[in-house]
mmCIF file of C-alpha atoms and ligand atoms in Angstrom:
data_model
loop_
_atom_site.group_PDB
_atom_site.id
_atom_site.type_symbol
_atom_site.label_atom_id
_atom_site.label_comp_id
_atom_site.label_asym_id
_atom_site.label_seq_id
_atom_site.Cartn_x
_atom_site.Cartn_y
_atom_site.Cartn_z
ATOM 1 C CA UNK A 1 82.124 118.272 92.830
ATOM 2 C CA UNK A 2 85.132 116.101 90.874
ATOM 3 C CA UNK A 3 88.702 118.230 92.426
ATOM 4 C CA UNK A 4 91.796 116.960 90.596
ATOM 5 C CA UNK A 5 95.216 118.671 89.478
ATOM 6 C CA UNK A 6 95.798 119.530 86.106
ATOM 7 C CA UNK A 7 99.029 120.647 84.786
ATOM 8 C CA UNK A 8 99.066 123.859 83.725
ATOM 9 C CA UNK A 9 101.716 125.734 80.809
ATOM 10 C CA UNK A 10 102.431 129.179 81.450
ATOM 11 C CA UNK A 11 105.402 129.648 78.762
ATOM 12 C CA UNK A 12 108.078 127.539 79.100
ATOM 13 C CA UNK A 13 106.581 126.391 82.663
ATOM 14 C CA UNK A 14 103.992 124.819 83.886
ATOM 15 C CA UNK A 15 102.963 123.765 87.856
ATOM 16 C CA UNK A 16 100.418 121.781 88.678
ATOM 17 C CA UNK A 17 96.945 123.617 89.659
ATOM 18 C CA UNK A 18 93.836 122.375 91.349
ATOM 19 C CA UNK A 19 90.988 122.230 89.890
ATOM 20 C CA UNK A 20 87.149 121.349 90.847
ATOM 21 C CA UNK A 21 85.000 120.379 87.687
ATOM 22 C CA UNK A 22 81.453 118.374 87.624
ATOM 23 C CA UNK A 23 81.298 114.574 89.158
ATOM 24 C CA UNK A 24 80.566 112.421 86.876
ATOM 25 C CA UNK A 25 78.276 109.519 87.690
ATOM 26 C CA UNK A 26 77.104 107.609 84.473
ATOM 27 C CA UNK A 27 79.896 105.963 82.293
ATOM 28 C CA UNK A 28 80.365 104.581 78.913
ATOM 29 C CA UNK A 29 79.754 100.767 77.523
ATOM 30 C CA UNK A 30 82.989 98.486 78.197
ATOM 31 C CA UNK A 31 84.623 101.265 81.320
ATOM 32 C CA UNK A 32 84.764 101.376 84.906
ATOM 33 C CA UNK A 33 84.584 104.954 87.019
ATOM 34 C CA UNK A 34 86.207 104.837 89.287
ATOM 35 C CA UNK A 35 86.093 106.686 93.016
ATOM 36 C CA UNK A 36 90.200 107.100 93.882
ATOM 37 C CA UNK A 37 91.626 106.717 96.807
ATOM 38 C CA UNK A 38 94.969 106.906 96.341
ATOM 39 C CA UNK A 39 97.493 107.741 93.774
ATOM 40 C CA UNK A 40 101.650 107.103 93.896
ATOM 41 C CA UNK A 41 104.534 109.379 92.401
ATOM 42 C CA UNK A 42 107.552 107.994 90.174
ATOM 43 C CA UNK A 43 109.826 109.903 88.536
ATOM 44 C CA UNK A 44 108.448 109.971 85.139
ATOM 45 C CA UNK A 45 106.017 112.318 87.063
ATOM 46 C CA UNK A 46 108.708 114.431 87.121
ATOM 47 C CA UNK A 47 110.355 114.521 83.628
ATOM 48 C CA UNK A 48 106.133 115.243 82.521
ATOM 49 C CA UNK A 49 106.194 118.191 84.993
ATOM 50 C CA UNK A 50 109.222 118.988 83.639
ATOM 51 C CA UNK A 51 108.561 118.650 79.960
ATOM 52 C CA UNK A 52 105.624 120.092 79.543
ATOM 53 C CA UNK A 53 106.209 123.109 78.287
ATOM 54 C CA UNK A 54 108.029 120.401 75.508
ATOM 55 C CA UNK A 55 105.505 118.874 74.664
ATOM 56 C CA UNK A 56 106.422 115.393 77.163
ATOM 57 C CA UNK A 57 102.231 117.048 77.981
ATOM 58 C CA UNK A 58 99.419 119.085 77.243
ATOM 59 C CA UNK A 59 97.945 122.185 78.697
ATOM 60 C CA UNK A 60 95.138 120.676 81.133
ATOM 61 C CA UNK A 61 96.778 116.899 81.483
ATOM 62 C CA UNK A 62 95.142 115.170 84.498
ATOM 63 C CA UNK A 63 98.677 113.809 85.845
ATOM 64 C CA UNK A 64 100.054 110.668 87.594
ATOM 65 C CA UNK A 65 100.278 106.668 86.335
ATOM 66 C CA UNK A 66 99.177 104.742 89.457
ATOM 67 C CA UNK A 67 96.328 104.726 91.716
ATOM 68 C CA UNK A 68 93.947 101.910 93.603
ATOM 69 C CA UNK A 69 90.217 102.862 93.461
ATOM 70 C CA UNK A 70 86.784 102.194 94.220
ATOM 71 C CA UNK A 71 84.514 101.469 91.989
ATOM 72 C CA UNK A 72 81.414 103.328 91.781
ATOM 73 C CA UNK A 73 79.396 102.433 88.141
ATOM 74 C CA UNK A 74 79.773 100.239 85.592
ATOM 75 C CA UNK A 75 78.850 100.294 81.637
ATOM 76 C CA UNK A 76 76.827 97.847 80.029
ATOM 77 C CA UNK A 77 78.959 94.880 79.004
ATOM 78 C CA UNK A 78 81.332 94.843 82.191
ATOM 79 C CA UNK A 79 81.980 91.706 83.201
ATOM 80 C CA UNK A 80 83.507 90.708 86.552
ATOM 81 C CA UNK A 81 83.892 93.926 88.130
ATOM 82 C CA UNK A 82 81.293 95.870 90.357
ATOM 83 C CA UNK A 83 80.044 98.781 92.438
ATOM 84 C CA UNK A 84 82.557 98.328 95.951
ATOM 85 C CA UNK A 85 85.612 96.291 94.318
ATOM 86 C CA UNK A 86 89.271 97.876 95.046
ATOM 87 C CA UNK A 87 90.282 97.958 91.473
ATOM 88 C CA UNK A 88 93.597 99.182 90.117
ATOM 89 C CA UNK A 89 94.317 100.737 86.851
ATOM 90 C CA UNK A 90 97.475 99.437 83.916
ATOM 91 C CA UNK A 91 99.874 101.839 82.934
ATOM 92 C CA UNK A 92 99.333 101.126 79.408
ATOM 93 C CA UNK A 93 95.055 100.596 79.843
ATOM 94 C CA UNK A 94 95.341 98.678 76.413
ATOM 95 C CA UNK A 95 97.932 96.193 76.756
ATOM 96 C CA UNK A 96 96.713 93.207 78.546
ATOM 97 C CA UNK A 97 99.095 90.763 77.654
ATOM 98 C CA UNK A 98 101.695 89.375 75.684
ATOM 99 C CA UNK A 99 103.982 91.075 72.826
ATOM 100 C CA UNK A 100 104.137 94.635 73.521
ATOM 101 C CA UNK A 101 103.044 96.843 70.394
ATOM 102 C CA UNK A 102 104.270 100.779 70.623
ATOM 103 C CA UNK A 103 101.122 102.166 70.213
ATOM 104 C CA UNK A 104 100.380 101.005 73.830
ATOM 105 C CA UNK A 105 103.327 104.731 74.579
ATOM 106 C CA UNK A 106 100.298 106.922 73.067
ATOM 107 C CA UNK A 107 98.402 106.222 75.747
ATOM 108 C CA UNK A 108 100.144 105.672 78.927
ATOM 109 C CA UNK A 109 97.960 106.971 81.919
ATOM 110 C CA UNK A 110 99.371 110.337 83.171
ATOM 111 C CA UNK A 111 101.329 111.607 79.955
ATOM 112 C CA UNK A 112 101.242 113.101 76.600
ATOM 113 C CA UNK A 113 97.298 113.555 75.746
ATOM 114 C CA UNK A 114 95.829 111.593 78.157
ATOM 115 C CA UNK A 115 94.541 112.093 81.693
ATOM 116 C CA UNK A 116 96.146 110.366 84.898
ATOM 117 C CA UNK A 117 94.964 109.703 87.979
ATOM 118 C CA UNK A 118 95.219 112.814 90.275
ATOM 119 C CA UNK A 119 91.606 112.987 90.306
ATOM 120 C CA UNK A 120 88.786 112.031 92.469
ATOM 121 C CA UNK A 121 87.063 110.517 89.527
ATOM 122 C CA UNK A 122 88.750 108.054 87.192
ATOM 123 C CA UNK A 123 86.719 106.645 83.897
ATOM 124 C CA UNK A 124 89.068 103.746 82.562
ATOM 125 C CA UNK A 125 88.283 100.144 80.479
ATOM 126 C CA UNK A 126 87.237 97.885 82.430
ATOM 127 C CA UNK A 127 89.712 95.120 80.688
ATOM 128 C CA UNK A 128 92.446 97.686 82.232
ATOM 129 C CA UNK A 129 92.208 97.278 85.877
ATOM 130 C CA UNK A 130 93.473 93.557 88.415
ATOM 131 C CA UNK A 131 92.125 93.559 92.151
ATOM 132 C CA UNK A 132 95.178 94.151 94.725
ATOM 133 C CA UNK A 133 96.473 91.706 96.599
ATOM 134 C CA UNK A 134 93.662 91.681 99.900
ATOM 135 C CA UNK A 135 96.403 92.030 102.398
ATOM 136 C CA UNK A 136 97.848 95.761 100.696
ATOM 137 C CA UNK A 137 96.451 98.957 102.665
ATOM 138 C CA UNK A 138 94.815 101.503 99.492
ATOM 139 C CA UNK A 139 98.500 103.494 100.049
ATOM 140 C CA UNK A 140 100.704 100.372 99.328
ATOM 141 C CA UNK A 141 98.019 99.226 96.573
ATOM 142 C CA UNK A 142 98.560 102.527 94.495
ATOM 143 C CA UNK A 143 102.269 101.908 94.208
ATOM 144 C CA UNK A 144 102.069 98.964 92.430
ATOM 145 C CA UNK A 145 101.113 100.034 88.300
ATOM 146 C CA UNK A 146 104.830 102.089 87.772
ATOM 147 C CA UNK A 147 107.866 100.568 89.700
ATOM 148 C CA UNK A 148 106.044 97.579 91.077
ATOM 149 C CA UNK A 149 105.583 96.062 87.656
ATOM 150 C CA UNK A 150 109.015 97.455 86.029
ATOM 151 C CA UNK A 151 110.593 95.671 88.448
ATOM 152 C CA UNK A 152 108.576 92.465 88.331
ATOM 153 C CA UNK A 153 108.504 92.596 84.699
ATOM 154 C CA UNK A 154 112.651 92.912 84.854
ATOM 155 C CA UNK A 155 113.094 90.459 87.291
ATOM 156 C CA UNK A 156 110.531 87.603 86.733
ATOM 157 C CA UNK A 157 108.913 88.104 83.234
ATOM 158 C CA UNK A 158 112.208 88.171 82.223
ATOM 159 C CA UNK A 159 114.942 86.429 83.755
ATOM 160 C CA UNK A 160 113.171 85.105 85.667
ATOM 161 C CA UNK A 161 115.239 85.076 88.893
ATOM 162 C CA UNK A 162 116.091 81.977 90.152
ATOM 163 C CA UNK A 163 117.323 81.758 94.535
ATOM 164 C CA UNK A 164 120.595 82.444 95.125
ATOM 165 C CA UNK A 165 121.522 84.829 92.193
ATOM 166 C CA UNK A 166 122.630 87.759 92.930
ATOM 167 C CA UNK A 167 120.790 90.892 91.853
ATOM 168 C CA UNK A 168 122.208 94.331 92.173
ATOM 169 C CA UNK A 169 119.785 97.416 92.038
ATOM 170 C CA UNK A 170 120.936 100.996 91.810
ATOM 171 C CA UNK A 171 119.813 103.508 94.621
ATOM 172 C CA UNK A 172 116.191 103.382 97.300
ATOM 173 C CA UNK A 173 113.678 104.626 95.496
ATOM 174 C CA UNK A 174 110.701 103.484 93.906
ATOM 175 C CA UNK A 175 112.252 100.506 91.488
ATOM 176 C CA UNK A 176 114.786 99.603 92.670
ATOM 177 C CA UNK A 177 113.006 99.087 96.528
ATOM 178 C CA UNK A 178 110.604 96.851 94.494
ATOM 179 C CA UNK A 179 113.415 94.619 92.817
ATOM 180 C CA UNK A 180 115.299 94.323 96.331
ATOM 181 C CA UNK A 181 111.549 93.248 97.956
ATOM 182 C CA UNK A 182 110.422 90.917 94.932
ATOM 183 C CA UNK A 183 114.215 89.126 94.922
ATOM 184 C CA UNK A 184 115.522 88.606 98.147
ATOM 185 C CA UNK A 185 111.608 86.767 97.928
ATOM 186 C CA UNK A 186 113.240 84.048 96.749
ATOM 187 C CA UNK A 187 116.065 83.916 97.332
ATOM 188 C CA UNK A 188 118.260 85.885 95.766
ATOM 189 C CA UNK A 189 121.637 87.895 97.078
ATOM 190 C CA UNK A 190 120.072 91.563 96.272
ATOM 191 C CA UNK A 191 123.333 94.467 96.621
ATOM 192 C CA UNK A 192 121.825 97.634 96.212
ATOM 193 C CA UNK A 193 124.128 100.875 96.066
ATOM 194 C CA UNK A 194 122.627 104.392 98.090
ATOM 195 C CA UNK A 195 124.187 107.864 98.210
ATOM 196 C CA UNK A 196 123.501 106.851 101.632
ATOM 197 C CA UNK A 197 124.291 105.371 104.642
ATOM 198 C CA UNK A 198 120.787 105.505 106.595
ATOM 199 C CA UNK A 199 119.219 104.294 102.986
ATOM 200 C CA UNK A 200 121.972 102.038 103.244
ATOM 201 C CA UNK A 201 121.176 100.885 106.963
ATOM 202 C CA UNK A 202 117.270 100.354 105.844
ATOM 203 C CA UNK A 203 117.966 98.154 103.226
ATOM 204 C CA UNK A 204 119.822 96.262 105.056
ATOM 205 C CA UNK A 205 117.034 95.672 107.459
ATOM 206 C CA UNK A 206 114.314 95.042 104.171
ATOM 207 C CA UNK A 207 117.530 92.543 103.439
ATOM 208 C CA UNK A 208 119.920 93.580 100.952
ATOM 209 C CA UNK A 209 122.101 90.676 101.048
ATOM 210 C CA UNK A 210 125.460 93.126 100.970
ATOM 211 C CA UNK A 211 125.575 97.439 99.718
ATOM 212 C CA UNK A 212 127.651 100.087 98.599
ATOM 213 C CA UNK A 213 127.327 103.888 99.099
ATOM 214 C CA UNK A 214 128.430 105.280 95.352
ATOM 215 C CA UNK A 215 129.393 108.674 96.321
ATOM 216 C CA UNK A 216 132.625 107.101 98.372
ATOM 217 C CA UNK A 217 133.057 104.187 96.062
ATOM 218 C CA UNK A 218 132.778 105.788 92.506
ATOM 219 C CA UNK A 219 134.217 102.110 91.006
ATOM 220 C CA UNK A 220 131.173 100.629 92.422
ATOM 221 C CA UNK A 221 131.839 97.392 89.276
ATOM 222 C CA UNK A 222 135.035 97.231 91.507
ATOM 223 C CA UNK A 223 133.012 95.865 94.654
ATOM 224 C CA UNK A 224 130.354 94.044 92.819
ATOM 225 C CA UNK A 225 133.156 92.374 91.140
ATOM 226 C CA UNK A 226 134.943 91.454 94.713
ATOM 227 C CA UNK A 227 131.508 90.752 96.350
ATOM 228 C CA UNK A 228 130.844 87.895 93.842
ATOM 229 C CA UNK A 229 134.656 85.983 93.817
ATOM 230 C CA UNK A 230 134.815 88.153 90.434
ATOM 231 C CA UNK A 231 131.685 86.842 88.753
ATOM 232 C CA UNK A 232 129.064 89.979 88.693
ATOM 233 C CA UNK A 233 125.612 90.164 88.762
ATOM 234 C CA UNK A 234 123.555 87.825 87.064
ATOM 235 C CA UNK A 235 120.219 90.538 87.368
ATOM 236 C CA UNK A 236 120.942 94.610 87.084
ATOM 237 C CA UNK A 237 118.120 97.028 87.123
ATOM 238 C CA UNK A 238 120.055 99.552 84.992
ATOM 239 C CA UNK A 239 118.632 102.836 86.164
ATOM 240 C CA UNK A 240 121.119 105.764 86.571
ATOM 241 C CA UNK A 241 121.311 105.953 82.011
ATOM 242 C CA UNK A 242 124.705 107.433 81.367
ATOM 243 C CA UNK A 243 126.573 107.694 84.196
ATOM 244 C CA UNK A 244 126.419 103.989 85.542
ATOM 245 C CA UNK A 245 125.975 102.328 82.010
ATOM 246 C CA UNK A 246 129.360 101.010 81.378
ATOM 247 C CA UNK A 247 130.032 100.090 85.465
ATOM 248 C CA UNK A 248 126.812 97.851 84.708
ATOM 249 C CA UNK A 249 127.924 96.265 81.832
ATOM 250 C CA UNK A 250 131.415 96.112 84.191
ATOM 251 C CA UNK A 251 129.398 94.114 86.593
ATOM 252 C CA UNK A 252 127.275 91.995 85.272
ATOM 253 C CA UNK A 253 128.237 88.128 85.226
ATOM 254 C CA UNK A 254 129.124 85.539 82.382
ATOM 255 C CA UNK A 255 125.493 84.439 81.533
ATOM 256 C CA UNK A 256 123.452 87.505 82.998
ATOM 257 C CA UNK A 257 121.196 90.529 81.973
ATOM 258 C CA UNK A 258 121.515 93.669 82.161
ATOM 259 C CA UNK A 259 117.371 95.342 82.551
ATOM 260 C CA UNK A 260 117.158 98.795 80.533
ATOM 261 C CA UNK A 261 114.955 100.990 82.703
ATOM 262 C CA UNK A 262 116.289 103.944 84.130
ATOM 263 C CA UNK A 263 117.009 107.960 83.006
ATOM 264 C CA UNK A 264 117.846 108.906 86.289
ATOM 265 C CA UNK A 265 121.212 111.106 84.708
ATOM 266 C CA UNK A 266 119.376 112.005 81.260
ATOM 267 C CA UNK A 267 118.951 109.698 78.498
ATOM 268 C CA UNK A 268 120.681 108.880 75.538
ATOM 269 C CA UNK A 269 123.310 106.166 77.193
ATOM 270 C CA UNK A 270 126.338 105.664 75.361
ATOM 271 C CA UNK A 271 127.569 102.130 76.538
ATOM 272 C CA UNK A 272 130.297 100.147 75.176
ATOM 273 C CA UNK A 273 128.085 97.337 75.071
ATOM 274 C CA UNK A 274 131.136 95.121 73.214
ATOM 275 C CA UNK A 275 131.923 93.259 76.689
ATOM 276 C CA UNK A 276 128.916 92.022 76.775
ATOM 277 C CA UNK A 277 129.331 89.652 74.042
ATOM 278 C CA UNK A 278 132.773 87.884 75.957
ATOM 279 C CA UNK A 279 129.980 87.264 78.442
ATOM 280 C CA UNK A 280 127.095 85.598 76.665
ATOM 281 C CA UNK A 281 125.142 88.075 78.769
ATOM 282 C CA UNK A 282 122.265 90.999 77.528
ATOM 283 C CA UNK A 283 120.115 93.397 77.817
ATOM 284 C CA UNK A 284 116.435 93.891 78.383
ATOM 285 C CA UNK A 285 114.949 96.790 76.948
ATOM 286 C CA UNK A 286 111.779 97.198 79.921
ATOM 287 C CA UNK A 287 108.807 99.300 79.643
ATOM 288 C CA UNK A 288 106.464 98.928 82.668
ATOM 289 C CA UNK A 289 104.150 96.070 81.996
ATOM 290 C CA UNK A 290 100.781 94.234 80.932
ATOM 291 C CA UNK A 291 97.533 93.698 83.101
ATOM 292 C CA UNK A 292 97.789 90.207 83.412
ATOM 293 C CA UNK A 293 102.184 91.036 84.863
ATOM 294 C CA UNK A 294 100.755 93.367 86.873
ATOM 295 C CA UNK A 295 97.753 90.402 88.220
ATOM 296 C CA UNK A 296 100.553 88.054 88.840
ATOM 297 C CA UNK A 297 102.890 90.959 90.812
ATOM 298 C CA UNK A 298 99.764 90.926 92.822
ATOM 299 C CA UNK A 299 99.775 87.278 92.940
ATOM 300 C CA UNK A 300 103.091 87.485 94.211
ATOM 301 C CA UNK A 301 102.916 89.918 96.488
ATOM 302 C CA UNK A 302 100.090 88.443 98.138
ATOM 303 C CA UNK A 303 102.105 84.919 98.172
ATOM 304 C CA UNK A 304 104.990 86.818 100.057
ATOM 305 C CA UNK A 305 103.365 89.065 102.419
ATOM 306 C CA UNK A 306 105.637 91.679 100.810
ATOM 307 C CA UNK A 307 104.524 95.316 101.736
ATOM 308 C CA UNK A 308 106.185 98.336 99.617
ATOM 309 C CA UNK A 309 107.770 100.360 100.787
ATOM 310 C CA UNK A 310 106.060 104.289 101.286
ATOM 311 C CA UNK A 311 108.178 106.836 102.462
ATOM 312 C CA UNK A 312 105.687 109.534 102.848
ATOM 313 C CA UNK A 313 101.785 109.854 102.057
ATOM 314 C CA UNK A 314 100.858 113.654 101.553
ATOM 315 C CA UNK A 315 97.407 114.890 101.147
ATOM 316 C CA UNK A 316 95.563 115.330 98.202
ATOM 317 C CA UNK A 317 96.004 119.450 98.252
ATOM 318 C CA UNK A 318 99.559 118.955 98.916
ATOM 319 C CA UNK A 319 100.179 116.890 95.762
ATOM 320 C CA UNK A 320 102.419 119.592 94.929
ATOM 321 C CA UNK A 321 104.601 119.267 97.964
ATOM 322 C CA UNK A 322 104.918 115.764 96.884
ATOM 323 C CA UNK A 323 106.541 116.367 93.940
ATOM 324 C CA UNK A 324 109.074 118.729 95.580
ATOM 325 C CA UNK A 325 109.693 115.782 97.851
ATOM 326 C CA UNK A 326 110.454 113.198 94.930
ATOM 327 C CA UNK A 327 112.927 116.287 92.996
ATOM 328 C CA UNK A 328 114.505 116.210 96.474
ATOM 329 C CA UNK A 329 115.725 112.975 95.747
ATOM 330 C CA UNK A 330 115.552 111.893 99.878
ATOM 331 C CA UNK A 331 113.372 109.685 99.092
ATOM 332 C CA UNK A 332 113.575 106.174 100.654
ATOM 333 C CA UNK A 333 110.375 103.907 98.518
ATOM 334 C CA UNK A 334 107.171 105.590 97.402
ATOM 335 C CA UNK A 335 105.624 108.974 97.901
ATOM 336 C CA UNK A 336 101.736 108.549 98.679
ATOM 337 C CA UNK A 337 98.786 110.781 97.563
ATOM 338 C CA UNK A 338 95.620 110.382 99.633
ATOM 339 C CA UNK A 339 92.727 111.336 98.307
HETATM 340 N N1 NAP B 401 111.285 101.175 81.894
HETATM 341 C C1 NAP B 401 110.564 101.871 82.281
HETATM 342 O O1 NAP B 401 109.001 101.233 82.634
HETATM 343 C C2 NAP B 401 110.255 102.843 84.100
HETATM 344 C C3 NAP B 401 109.388 102.503 85.231
HETATM 345 C C4 NAP B 401 109.502 103.337 86.480
HETATM 346 C C5 NAP B 401 110.750 103.660 85.967
HETATM 347 N N2 NAP B 401 112.136 103.978 85.150
HETATM 348 C C6 NAP B 401 112.913 105.120 85.588
HETATM 349 O O2 NAP B 401 113.874 104.190 86.355
HETATM 350 C C7 NAP B 401 114.584 105.387 87.018
HETATM 351 C C8 NAP B 401 113.910 105.609 88.789
HETATM 352 O O3 NAP B 401 112.366 105.513 89.356
HETATM 353 P P1 NAP B 401 111.746 105.566 90.358
HETATM 354 O O4 NAP B 401 110.213 106.383 89.936
HETATM 355 O O5 NAP B 401 112.434 104.063 91.278
HETATM 356 O O6 NAP B 401 112.196 106.982 90.959
HETATM 357 P P2 NAP B 401 112.767 107.850 92.348
HETATM 358 O O7 NAP B 401 112.480 106.311 93.176
HETATM 359 O O8 NAP B 401 112.575 108.955 92.167
HETATM 360 O O9 NAP B 401 114.497 106.830 92.774
HETATM 361 C C9 NAP B 401 115.239 107.916 93.076
HETATM 362 C C10 NAP B 401 116.611 107.742 93.669
HETATM 363 O O10 NAP B 401 117.652 106.932 92.767
HETATM 364 C C11 NAP B 401 118.541 107.005 93.025
HETATM 365 N N3 NAP B 401 119.400 107.735 92.054
HETATM 366 C C12 NAP B 401 119.470 108.524 91.661
HETATM 367 N N4 NAP B 401 120.890 109.381 90.726
HETATM 368 C C13 NAP B 401 121.452 108.200 90.649
HETATM 369 C C14 NAP B 401 122.301 107.849 89.454
HETATM 370 N N5 NAP B 401 122.572 108.432 89.101
HETATM 371 N N6 NAP B 401 122.879 106.404 90.054
HETATM 372 C C15 NAP B 401 122.338 105.268 90.856
HETATM 373 N N7 NAP B 401 121.013 106.268 91.816
HETATM 374 C C16 NAP B 401 120.985 106.794 91.258
HETATM 375 C C17 NAP B 401 118.420 107.959 93.958
HETATM 376 O O11 NAP B 401 118.626 107.355 95.236
HETATM 377 P P3 NAP B 401 119.296 107.523 96.489
HETATM 378 O O12 NAP B 401 119.162 108.170 97.118
HETATM 379 O O13 NAP B 401 119.583 106.113 97.296
HETATM 380 O O14 NAP B 401 121.387 107.416 96.167
HETATM 381 C C18 NAP B 401 117.425 108.752 94.282
HETATM 382 O O15 NAP B 401 116.471 108.630 95.490
HETATM 383 C C19 NAP B 401 114.222 106.310 86.694
HETATM 384 O O16 NAP B 401 115.076 106.673 85.669
HETATM 385 C C20 NAP B 401 112.307 106.228 85.412
HETATM 386 O O17 NAP B 401 112.306 106.851 84.904
HETATM 387 C C21 NAP B 401 111.453 103.282 83.989
#
């Protein structure tokens, strides 16, 4: 049998419901059947569940985008994958490489109409798969497709970050800590903001060059300028949205760049972008990444022996508790579900 969770919509509310289905054994041409070993949560998964009754997910959708699995069967015509291989499906299964096509938004795993990975069995296109770096555990490998790839795309596929650059990441969630680890690996000076002194201490242990408590120092942009002799940060992962955007624009260095990624304080930020002109600075819109980028992220993780930060691992049956923990904001890094 195949155990999975689905989103059940009940009026204006949506909840996770455990399901048992017949296990799939056959697989279509060009596709690969995986046994999912571990899956991880992203802030987006909270938005999908909370917004399901308003159209963010169909009734019966299997949630979550991020997982690692073991190949159980390969369809006709599949090359490069064999039974027993470990594999990570990309967030956008059909964005293989090159420029983004908005059509991929319809097919992102675990949102809208496209079933995700919180299922013991998962059929995906062979082309969407990447081999995880060998040093990663299943739990660690499951955290790469959304949070890891987004930070990688923002910092290295655009950019790129160089040794000695200053990087600012906001908060201590998944994207932010990947940003810290990836940028620190090439010798960048990473500034981390957080609402918790305990988390800031952990960030310093991970290699943060400087930290700012954004609750106690709401004008954290001024602190970034003070830390950098008035210059500002060369790269900013803008994760907060409306509450942080104006400060990010004030904190970015001349010639620097803001990666527009997050909506932690809401959608539709309306910052004053005029100052960017007089700094020759820019904003890069970032939406996760391609299969080719995920492959390069794994190569980088292997080269630098980076282990993703995992806050907690939940049993499959406790998947709803993993959502509750994410919503609490208490986590530092990633939440993983062991299947
Ligand atoms: N564009 C894309 O492709 C893409 C991909 C992935 C994620 N995202 C977005 O990026 C954001 C982060 O995602 P995630 O999965 O990393 O989230 P997450 O793991 O849930 O991180 C949440 C953390 O962010 C910090 N935070 C919350 N509100 C904040 C605020 N107003 N200002 C600064 N920090 C704040 C808090 O850290 P402290 O407790 O330390 O304060 C909180 O624990 C989300 O908005 C998500 O939707 C976008």
